[in-house]
Structure formats: C-alpha cells, structure tokens
PDB file of C-alpha atoms in Angstrom:
ATOM      1  CA  GLY A  26       5.221  14.877  11.030  1.00 56.00           C
ATOM      2  CA  ALA A  27       3.653  16.288   7.907  1.00 81.00           C
ATOM      3  CA  GLY A  28       3.617  14.078   4.844  1.00 93.00           C
ATOM      4  CA  VAL A  29       4.066  14.988   1.201  1.00 96.00           C
ATOM      5  CA  SER A  30       1.520  17.553   0.105  1.00 97.00           C
ATOM      6  CA  GLN A  31       0.397  18.550  -3.368  1.00 97.00           C
ATOM      7  CA  SER A  32      -1.690  21.373  -4.726  1.00 97.00           C
ATOM      8  CA  PRO A  33      -4.138  21.812  -6.192  1.00 97.00           C
ATOM      9  CA  SER A  34      -5.923  18.555  -5.468  1.00 96.00           C
ATOM     10  CA  ASN A  35      -7.997  18.992  -8.618  1.00 97.00           C
ATOM     11  CA  LYS A  36      -7.397  21.114 -11.702  1.00 98.00           C
ATOM     12  CA  VAL A  37      -9.661  21.483 -14.691  1.00 98.00           C
ATOM     13  CA  THR A  38      -8.198  23.398 -17.600  1.00 98.00           C
ATOM     14  CA  GLU A  39      -8.981  24.053 -21.216  1.00 97.00           C
ATOM     15  CA  LYS A  40      -6.932  22.500 -23.953  1.00 97.00           C
ATOM     16  CA  GLY A  41      -4.021  24.750 -24.868  1.00 98.00           C
ATOM     17  CA  LYS A  42      -3.661  26.383 -21.468  1.00 98.00           C
ATOM     18  CA  ASP A  43      -0.600  26.047 -19.240  1.00 98.00           C
ATOM     19  CA  VAL A  44      -0.819  24.497 -15.761  1.00 98.00           C
ATOM     20  CA  GLU A  45       1.467  24.360 -12.758  1.00 98.00           C
ATOM     21  CA  LEU A  46       1.339  21.582 -10.202  1.00 98.00           C
ATOM     22  CA  ARG A  47       3.067  21.936  -6.864  1.00 98.00           C
ATOM     23  CA  CYS A  48       4.684  19.412  -4.552  1.00 98.00           C
ATOM     24  CA  ASP A  49       5.896  19.968  -0.993  1.00 97.00           C
ATOM     25  CA  PRO A  50       8.065  17.035   0.069  1.00 96.00           C
ATOM     26  CA  ILE A  51       8.639  15.813   3.584  1.00 95.00           C
ATOM     27  CA  SER A  52      11.057  18.115   5.376  1.00 93.00           C
ATOM     28  CA  GLY A  53      14.621  16.876   5.034  1.00 90.00           C
ATOM     29  CA  HIS A  54      13.918  14.662   2.049  1.00 92.00           C
ATOM     30  CA  THR A  55      16.499  15.440  -0.586  1.00 92.00           C
ATOM     31  CA  ALA A  56      15.045  13.293  -3.364  1.00 92.00           C
ATOM     32  CA  LEU A  57      11.782  14.107  -5.101  1.00 95.00           C
ATOM     33  CA  TYR A  58       9.977  12.195  -7.832  1.00 95.00           C
ATOM     34  CA  TRP A  59       7.086  12.950 -10.154  1.00 97.00           C
ATOM     35  CA  TYR A  60       4.872  10.200 -11.554  1.00 96.00           C
ATOM     36  CA  ARG A  61       1.780  10.205 -13.733  1.00 97.00           C
ATOM     37  CA  GLN A  62      -1.133   7.822 -13.300  1.00 93.00           C
ATOM     38  CA  SER A  63      -3.655   7.680 -16.075  1.00 90.00           C
ATOM     39  CA  LEU A  64      -7.133   6.319 -15.332  1.00 81.00           C
ATOM     40  CA  GLY A  65      -6.894   2.665 -14.365  1.00 75.00           C
ATOM     41  CA  GLN A  66      -3.229   2.526 -15.233  1.00 80.00           C
ATOM     42  CA  GLY A  67       0.051   2.126 -13.416  1.00 85.00           C
ATOM     43  CA  LEU A  68       2.415   4.844 -12.309  1.00 92.00           C
ATOM     44  CA  GLU A  69       4.627   6.277 -15.016  1.00 93.00           C
ATOM     45  CA  PHE A  70       7.925   7.867 -13.933  1.00 93.00           C
ATOM     46  CA  LEU A  71       8.398  11.433 -15.151  1.00 96.00           C
ATOM     47  CA  ILE A  72      11.394  13.048 -13.440  1.00 95.00           C
ATOM     48  CA  TYR A  73      13.640  12.688 -10.389  1.00 92.00           C
ATOM     49  CA  PHE A  74      15.340  15.433  -8.395  1.00 93.00           C
ATOM     50  CA  GLN A  75      18.277  15.077  -6.056  1.00 91.00           C
ATOM     51  CA  GLY A  76      18.464  18.425  -4.345  1.00 92.00           C
ATOM     52  CA  ASN A  77      17.750  21.026  -6.991  1.00 94.00           C
ATOM     53  CA  SER A  78      19.187  19.097  -9.879  1.00 93.00           C
ATOM     54  CA  ALA A  79      17.395  16.549 -12.040  1.00 91.00           C
ATOM     55  CA  PRO A  80      19.734  13.675 -12.888  1.00 86.00           C
ATOM     56  CA  ASP A  81      16.942  11.758 -14.564  1.00 88.00           C
ATOM     57  CA  LYS A  82      14.222  13.425 -16.596  1.00 91.00           C
ATOM     58  CA  SER A  83      13.865  10.559 -19.010  1.00 90.00           C
ATOM     59  CA  GLY A  84      10.150  10.099 -18.352  1.00 93.00           C
ATOM     60  CA  LEU A  85       8.963  13.532 -19.417  1.00 96.00           C
ATOM     61  CA  PRO A  86       6.687  12.719 -22.383  1.00 94.00           C
ATOM     62  CA  SER A  87       7.376  15.832 -24.447  1.00 95.00           C
ATOM     63  CA  ASP A  88       9.014  19.237 -24.318  1.00 96.00           C
ATOM     64  CA  ARG A  89       5.693  20.656 -23.117  1.00 98.00           C
ATOM     65  CA  PHE A  90       6.537  19.156 -19.726  1.00 98.00           C
ATOM     66  CA  SER A  91       9.100  20.712 -17.430  1.00 97.00           C
ATOM     67  CA  ALA A  92       9.837  20.717 -13.734  1.00 98.00           C
ATOM     68  CA  GLU A  93      11.959  22.625 -11.332  1.00 97.00           C
ATOM     69  CA  ARG A  94      12.871  22.439  -7.702  1.00 96.00           C
ATOM     70  CA  THR A  95      14.088  25.329  -5.624  1.00 91.00           C
ATOM     71  CA  GLY A  96      15.764  25.447  -2.244  1.00 90.00           C
ATOM     72  CA  GLY A  97      15.934  21.679  -2.213  1.00 87.00           C
ATOM     73  CA  SER A  98      12.293  21.630  -1.223  1.00 93.00           C
ATOM     74  CA  VAL A  99       9.224  22.619  -3.242  1.00 97.00           C
ATOM     75  CA  SER A 100       8.908  21.372  -6.794  1.00 98.00           C
ATOM     76  CA  THR A 101       6.697  22.606  -9.600  1.00 98.00           C
ATOM     77  CA  LEU A 102       5.672  20.531 -12.610  1.00 98.00           C
ATOM     78  CA  THR A 103       4.598  22.699 -15.535  1.00 98.00           C
ATOM     79  CA  ILE A 104       2.648  21.496 -18.523  1.00 98.00           C
ATOM     80  CA  GLN A 105       2.437  23.931 -21.394  1.00 98.00           C
ATOM     81  CA  ARG A 106      -0.257  23.948 -24.084  1.00 98.00           C
ATOM     82  CA  THR A 107      -2.139  21.136 -22.362  1.00 98.00           C
ATOM     83  CA  GLN A 108      -3.690  18.361 -24.425  1.00 97.00           C
ATOM     84  CA  GLN A 109      -6.527  16.020 -23.534  1.00 96.00           C
ATOM     85  CA  GLU A 110      -4.100  13.119 -23.252  1.00 95.00           C
ATOM     86  CA  ASP A 111      -2.405  14.982 -20.376  1.00 97.00           C
ATOM     87  CA  SER A 112      -5.459  14.245 -18.219  1.00 97.00           C
ATOM     88  CA  ALA A 113      -4.257  12.057 -15.353  1.00 97.00           C
ATOM     89  CA  VAL A 114      -3.376  12.078 -11.675  1.00 96.00           C
ATOM     90  CA  TYR A 115       0.073  13.528 -11.104  1.00 97.00           C
ATOM     91  CA  LEU A 116       1.749  12.062  -8.047  1.00 97.00           C
ATOM     92  CA  CYS A 117       4.777  13.361  -6.233  1.00 97.00           C
ATOM     93  CA  ALA A 118       6.951  11.315  -3.890  1.00 96.00           C
ATOM     94  CA  SER A 119       9.983  12.029  -1.753  1.00 95.00           C
ATOM     95  CA  ASN A 120      12.629  10.227   0.243  1.00 91.00           C
ATOM     96  CA  ARG A 121      15.970  10.893   1.854  1.00 87.00           C
ATOM     97  CA  GLY A 122      17.728   9.915  -1.339  1.00 78.00           C
ATOM     98  CA  LEU A 123      20.878   7.941  -1.969  1.00 66.00           C
ATOM     99  CA  ALA A 124      20.980   5.805   1.180  1.00 60.00           C
ATOM    100  CA  SER A 125      17.234   5.520   1.552  1.00 64.00           C
ATOM    101  CA  TYR A 126      14.793   3.728  -0.712  1.00 78.00           C
ATOM    102  CA  GLU A 127      11.180   3.978   0.471  1.00 87.00           C
ATOM    103  CA  GLN A 128       9.309   6.709  -1.363  1.00 91.00           C
ATOM    104  CA  TYR A 129       6.461   8.505   0.374  1.00 93.00           C
ATOM    105  CA  PHE A 130       3.684   9.623  -1.913  1.00 95.00           C
ATOM    106  CA  GLY A 131       1.551  12.720  -1.877  1.00 96.00           C
ATOM    107  CA  PRO A 132      -2.214  12.635  -2.499  1.00 95.00           C
ATOM    108  CA  GLY A 133      -1.833  13.641  -6.125  1.00 96.00           C
ATOM    109  CA  THR A 134      -3.291  16.315  -8.369  1.00 97.00           C
ATOM    110  CA  ARG A 135      -6.104  15.205 -10.648  1.00 96.00           C
ATOM    111  CA  LEU A 136      -5.715  17.114 -13.918  1.00 97.00           C
ATOM    112  CA  THR A 137      -8.588  17.215 -16.378  1.00 97.00           C
ATOM    113  CA  VAL A 138      -8.060  18.862 -19.744  1.00 97.00           C
ATOM    114  CA  THR A 139     -11.319  19.702 -21.518  1.00 96.00           C
TER     115      THR A 139
ATOM    116  CA  GLY B   6      14.623  -0.186 -21.533  1.00 67.00           C
ATOM    117  CA  GLU B   7      13.647  -0.881 -17.973  1.00 80.00           C
ATOM    118  CA  ASN B   8      10.376  -2.740 -17.633  1.00 89.00           C
ATOM    119  CA  VAL B   9       8.301  -4.423 -14.927  1.00 94.00           C
ATOM    120  CA  GLU B  10       5.545  -6.836 -15.877  1.00 95.00           C
ATOM    121  CA  GLN B  11       2.816  -7.661 -13.358  1.00 96.00           C
ATOM    122  CA  HIS B  12       0.226 -10.432 -13.388  1.00 97.00           C
ATOM    123  CA  PRO B  13      -2.654 -10.894 -13.037  1.00 97.00           C
ATOM    124  CA  SER B  14      -4.319  -7.584 -13.798  1.00 95.00           C
ATOM    125  CA  THR B  15      -7.364  -8.576 -11.756  1.00 97.00           C
ATOM    126  CA  LEU B  16      -7.757 -11.163  -9.028  1.00 98.00           C
ATOM    127  CA  SER B  17     -10.832 -12.218  -7.099  1.00 98.00           C
ATOM    128  CA  VAL B  18     -10.525 -14.464  -4.066  1.00 97.00           C
ATOM    129  CA  GLN B  19     -12.858 -15.616  -1.344  1.00 97.00           C
ATOM    130  CA  GLU B  20     -12.309 -14.171   2.096  1.00 97.00           C
ATOM    131  CA  GLY B  21      -9.805 -16.296   3.967  1.00 97.00           C
ATOM    132  CA  ASP B  22      -8.098 -17.585   0.838  1.00 97.00           C
ATOM    133  CA  SER B  23      -4.595 -16.612  -0.275  1.00 98.00           C
ATOM    134  CA  ALA B  24      -3.702 -14.215  -3.076  1.00 98.00           C
ATOM    135  CA  VAL B  25      -0.496 -14.208  -5.095  1.00 98.00           C
ATOM    136  CA  ILE B  26       0.658 -11.458  -7.429  1.00 98.00           C
ATOM    137  CA  LYS B  27       3.734 -11.913  -9.588  1.00 98.00           C
ATOM    138  CA  CYS B  28       6.169  -9.462 -11.147  1.00 98.00           C
ATOM    139  CA  THR B  29       9.107  -9.763 -13.484  1.00 97.00           C
ATOM    140  CA  TYR B  30      11.746  -7.069 -13.981  1.00 95.00           C
ATOM    141  CA  SER B  31      14.217  -6.506 -16.766  1.00 92.00           C
ATOM    142  CA  ASP B  32      17.045  -4.468 -15.229  1.00 88.00           C
ATOM    143  CA  SER B  33      19.462  -6.866 -13.567  1.00 88.00           C
ATOM    144  CA  ALA B  34      20.938  -3.934 -11.615  1.00 87.00           C
ATOM    145  CA  SER B  35      17.649  -3.368  -9.750  1.00 89.00           C
ATOM    146  CA  ASN B  36      18.191  -3.922  -6.058  1.00 89.00           C
ATOM    147  CA  TYR B  37      15.048  -2.782  -4.260  1.00 90.00           C
ATOM    148  CA  PHE B  38      11.515  -4.068  -4.769  1.00 94.00           C
ATOM    149  CA  PRO B  39       8.626  -2.367  -2.976  1.00 94.00           C
ATOM    150  CA  TRP B  40       4.948  -3.245  -3.062  1.00 97.00           C
ATOM    151  CA  TYR B  41       2.352  -0.508  -2.792  1.00 96.00           C
ATOM    152  CA  LYS B  42      -1.342  -0.728  -2.022  1.00 97.00           C
ATOM    153  CA  GLN B  43      -3.639   1.916  -3.473  1.00 94.00           C
ATOM    154  CA  GLU B  44      -7.218   2.211  -2.360  1.00 94.00           C
ATOM    155  CA  LEU B  45      -9.673   4.042  -4.577  1.00 90.00           C
ATOM    156  CA  GLY B  46      -8.899   7.750  -4.680  1.00 87.00           C
ATOM    157  CA  LYS B  47      -6.045   7.413  -2.215  1.00 91.00           C
ATOM    158  CA  ARG B  48      -2.283   7.719  -2.477  1.00 92.00           C
ATOM    159  CA  PRO B  49      -0.130   4.583  -2.831  1.00 93.00           C
ATOM    160  CA  GLN B  50       1.041   3.219   0.506  1.00 95.00           C
ATOM    161  CA  LEU B  51       4.053   0.967   0.986  1.00 94.00           C
ATOM    162  CA  ILE B  52       3.043  -2.392   2.451  1.00 97.00           C
ATOM    163  CA  ILE B  53       6.243  -4.389   2.193  1.00 96.00           C
ATOM    164  CA  ASP B  54       9.591  -4.237   0.444  1.00 94.00           C
ATOM    165  CA  ILE B  55      12.585  -6.452  -0.166  1.00 93.00           C
ATOM    166  CA  ARG B  56      16.186  -5.803  -1.041  1.00 89.00           C
ATOM    167  CA  SER B  57      18.215  -7.883  -3.438  1.00 84.00           C
ATOM    168  CA  ASN B  58      20.322  -9.493  -0.718  1.00 83.00           C
ATOM    169  CA  VAL B  59      17.254 -11.185   0.778  1.00 83.00           C
ATOM    170  CA  GLY B  60      15.175 -13.991  -0.711  1.00 91.00           C
ATOM    171  CA  GLU B  61      12.043 -13.677   1.395  1.00 95.00           C
ATOM    172  CA  LYS B  62      10.457 -11.273   3.832  1.00 94.00           C
ATOM    173  CA  LYS B  63       7.297 -11.648   5.861  1.00 96.00           C
ATOM    174  CA  ASP B  64       5.136  -9.227   7.808  1.00 94.00           C
ATOM    175  CA  GLN B  65       2.105 -10.838   9.436  1.00 96.00           C
ATOM    176  CA  ARG B  66      -0.205 -11.893   6.581  1.00 97.00           C
ATOM    177  CA  ILE B  67       1.970 -10.430   3.857  1.00 98.00           C
ATOM    178  CA  ALA B  68       5.126 -11.929   2.388  1.00 98.00           C
ATOM    179  CA  VAL B  69       7.345 -11.149  -0.558  1.00 98.00           C
ATOM    180  CA  THR B  70       9.730 -13.532  -2.309  1.00 97.00           C
ATOM    181  CA  LEU B  71      12.530 -12.634  -4.683  1.00 96.00           C
ATOM    182  CA  ASN B  72      14.318 -14.789  -7.238  1.00 95.00           C
ATOM    183  CA  LYS B  73      17.210 -12.689  -8.542  1.00 92.00           C
ATOM    184  CA  THR B  74      18.340 -15.289 -11.052  1.00 93.00           C
ATOM    185  CA  ALA B  75      14.958 -15.389 -12.724  1.00 95.00           C
ATOM    186  CA  LYS B  76      14.269 -11.695 -12.031  1.00 95.00           C
ATOM    187  CA  HIS B  77      10.927 -12.576 -10.459  1.00 96.00           C
ATOM    188  CA  PHE B  78       9.333 -11.354  -7.255  1.00 97.00           C
ATOM    189  CA  SER B  79       5.941 -12.114  -5.797  1.00 98.00           C
ATOM    190  CA  LEU B  80       3.517 -10.808  -3.188  1.00 98.00           C
ATOM    191  CA  HIS B  81       1.653 -13.318  -1.058  1.00 98.00           C
ATOM    192  CA  ILE B  82      -1.322 -12.349   1.077  1.00 98.00           C
ATOM    193  CA  THR B  83      -2.729 -15.043   3.342  1.00 97.00           C
ATOM    194  CA  GLU B  84      -6.091 -15.148   5.119  1.00 98.00           C
ATOM    195  CA  THR B  85      -7.403 -12.361   2.916  1.00 98.00           C
ATOM    196  CA  GLN B  86      -9.954  -9.933   4.314  1.00 97.00           C
ATOM    197  CA  PRO B  87     -12.349  -7.550   2.548  1.00 96.00           C
ATOM    198  CA  GLU B  88     -10.160  -4.611   3.541  1.00 96.00           C
ATOM    199  CA  ASP B  89      -7.369  -6.110   1.453  1.00 97.00           C
ATOM    200  CA  SER B  90      -9.395  -5.159  -1.622  1.00 97.00           C
ATOM    201  CA  ALA B  91      -7.367  -2.528  -3.504  1.00 97.00           C
ATOM    202  CA  VAL B  92      -4.963  -2.127  -6.393  1.00 96.00           C
ATOM    203  CA  TYR B  93      -1.489  -3.462  -5.703  1.00 97.00           C
ATOM    204  CA  PHE B  94       1.593  -2.245  -7.550  1.00 96.00           C
ATOM    205  CA  CYS B  95       4.999  -3.818  -7.631  1.00 97.00           C
ATOM    206  CA  ALA B  96       8.062  -1.768  -8.489  1.00 95.00           C
ATOM    207  CA  ALA B  97      11.762  -2.152  -9.060  1.00 93.00           C
ATOM    208  CA  SER B  98      14.297   0.511  -8.321  1.00 87.00           C
ATOM    209  CA  GLY B  99      16.065   1.856 -11.379  1.00 65.00           C
ATOM    210  CA  SER B 100      19.793   1.387 -11.164  1.00 63.00           C
ATOM    211  CA  GLY B 101      21.640   4.412  -9.861  1.00 65.00           C
ATOM    212  CA  THR B 102      18.856   6.969  -9.529  1.00 61.00           C
ATOM    213  CA  TYR B 103      16.452   5.186  -7.174  1.00 77.00           C
ATOM    214  CA  LYS B 104      13.462   5.948  -9.361  1.00 84.00           C
ATOM    215  CA  TYR B 105      10.821   3.241  -9.383  1.00 90.00           C
ATOM    216  CA  ILE B 106       9.657   1.389 -12.446  1.00 90.00           C
ATOM    217  CA  PHE B 107       6.145   0.288 -11.616  1.00 93.00           C
ATOM    218  CA  GLY B 108       4.157  -2.684 -12.777  1.00 94.00           C
ATOM    219  CA  THR B 109       0.732  -2.050 -14.272  1.00 93.00           C
ATOM    220  CA  GLY B 110      -1.108  -3.010 -11.103  1.00 95.00           C
ATOM    221  CA  THR B 111      -3.370  -5.813  -9.888  1.00 97.00           C
ATOM    222  CA  ARG B 112      -6.908  -5.108  -8.802  1.00 96.00           C
ATOM    223  CA  LEU B 113      -7.584  -7.476  -5.914  1.00 98.00           C
ATOM    224  CA  LYS B 114     -11.136  -8.111  -4.863  1.00 98.00           C
ATOM    225  CA  VAL B 115     -11.774 -10.114  -1.715  1.00 97.00           C
ATOM    226  CA  LEU B 116     -15.284 -11.518  -1.683  1.00 95.00           C
ATOM    227  CA  ALA B 117     -16.982 -11.789   1.699  1.00 90.00           C
TER     228      ALA B 117
END
C-alpha cells in the first residue's frame, strides 16, 4: 500500500515568510509524528498526534511552530515568520499508535530559509 | 530530560569486518529500541528493533543487544558490505507517548 507522503519535497522561502508543510500518513495509522533533521544531525522530535489531538508537543522549538491534524489523517506543520535556523529537513512518521511501535517515515520536506 | 547518546559518530571498517554502534538512554521507562538506517537523501528505514523484555535479537547479519540495567543497547553488523554504508540512528521510545528520542547518528563507511 501507499507509504507516508509529504509535500512539498523542497521549499525555499524568504526569512520572515510563513510556510506550511503537509503530511499524509499511512491509511489507518492513528498516530502521527513530526521530526526535524538539521544538516548532518540527528532527528529532533517536534510533536506527536494521537487522532486529532496532540498529547505531546514538547519538541516545538518556539511559538512560531504549530501543527494540526484533521480527520485523523492529514497533518500540517506551520512555521510562522521563518528564520534561517529553521532550515532543515522536516520528517513525518506514522504508526497504528498505542499497541504498535514501529514508525514509518515519509521522504521529508527540505526547507531552506534564505 | 530524556536523552539518547550514540557512539561513535563515524565508523570506517573494511569490507567483511564487523561494526558495532553503541547507545545509552536515560529514561528507565523506555521499552522499545529501534535502529534506523538512512542513506543519503533518503528517509530513515527500520532495520531491527528490540523490546525491553528481550536481551538480544538477530536478523541475518544484524543483531541488537539490550542491557536494561545499564541502559545500554548496541547494534552489531557482521560481514559488512559496501551497501551497509549509511547513517545509522538508534532510538528509545519515550514513556507513554511512543515518541522516539533519537541518538545523534553514526556514519558508517564500509571500505571495499
């Protein structure tokens, strides 16, 4: 079946602009996760959704970052007033949640803030 | 807070030799430990995982060991091949929410 998809694959934006990144999880996966991977670095947890609610948003680096999930499916990560330090690959992952552990990753969105 | 340390950051081995990557976690409530392989420009792919009720797991040339008392777990790759060259990440599941806390990654280079 289809895997996790993300769009756009690449996004170049000017400092100060807002961006929206989209994640389509695997059908039936109730849990959805956003991570950030800076160049040559590890994966940094941002936020976790179970259904449409976010029980853990402890990784969001500032109030410029927000995320929502609707219909228990698609999620959007929004970064307002982008800064150069926001440049990274944003990865989304999903799994069945609760009783299931393995997370399946999407291809990521490479964000470049100029 | 929750933390996972991973060593070494880079590792070069000759083809056919073994490679070992080690991780230490801080949250004693962690109960799931996956290992992901990430090739350049690609998404992370799960290669092996272990749960806290198991001490060792093997899948062909790959094995993972877990020492819950010491909060250590390790990835072992035997008979390495050039296609094993990639960045490997360990992770520990955060207690309760199933989020992963990732290590900083190990860049493995297998020399032909």
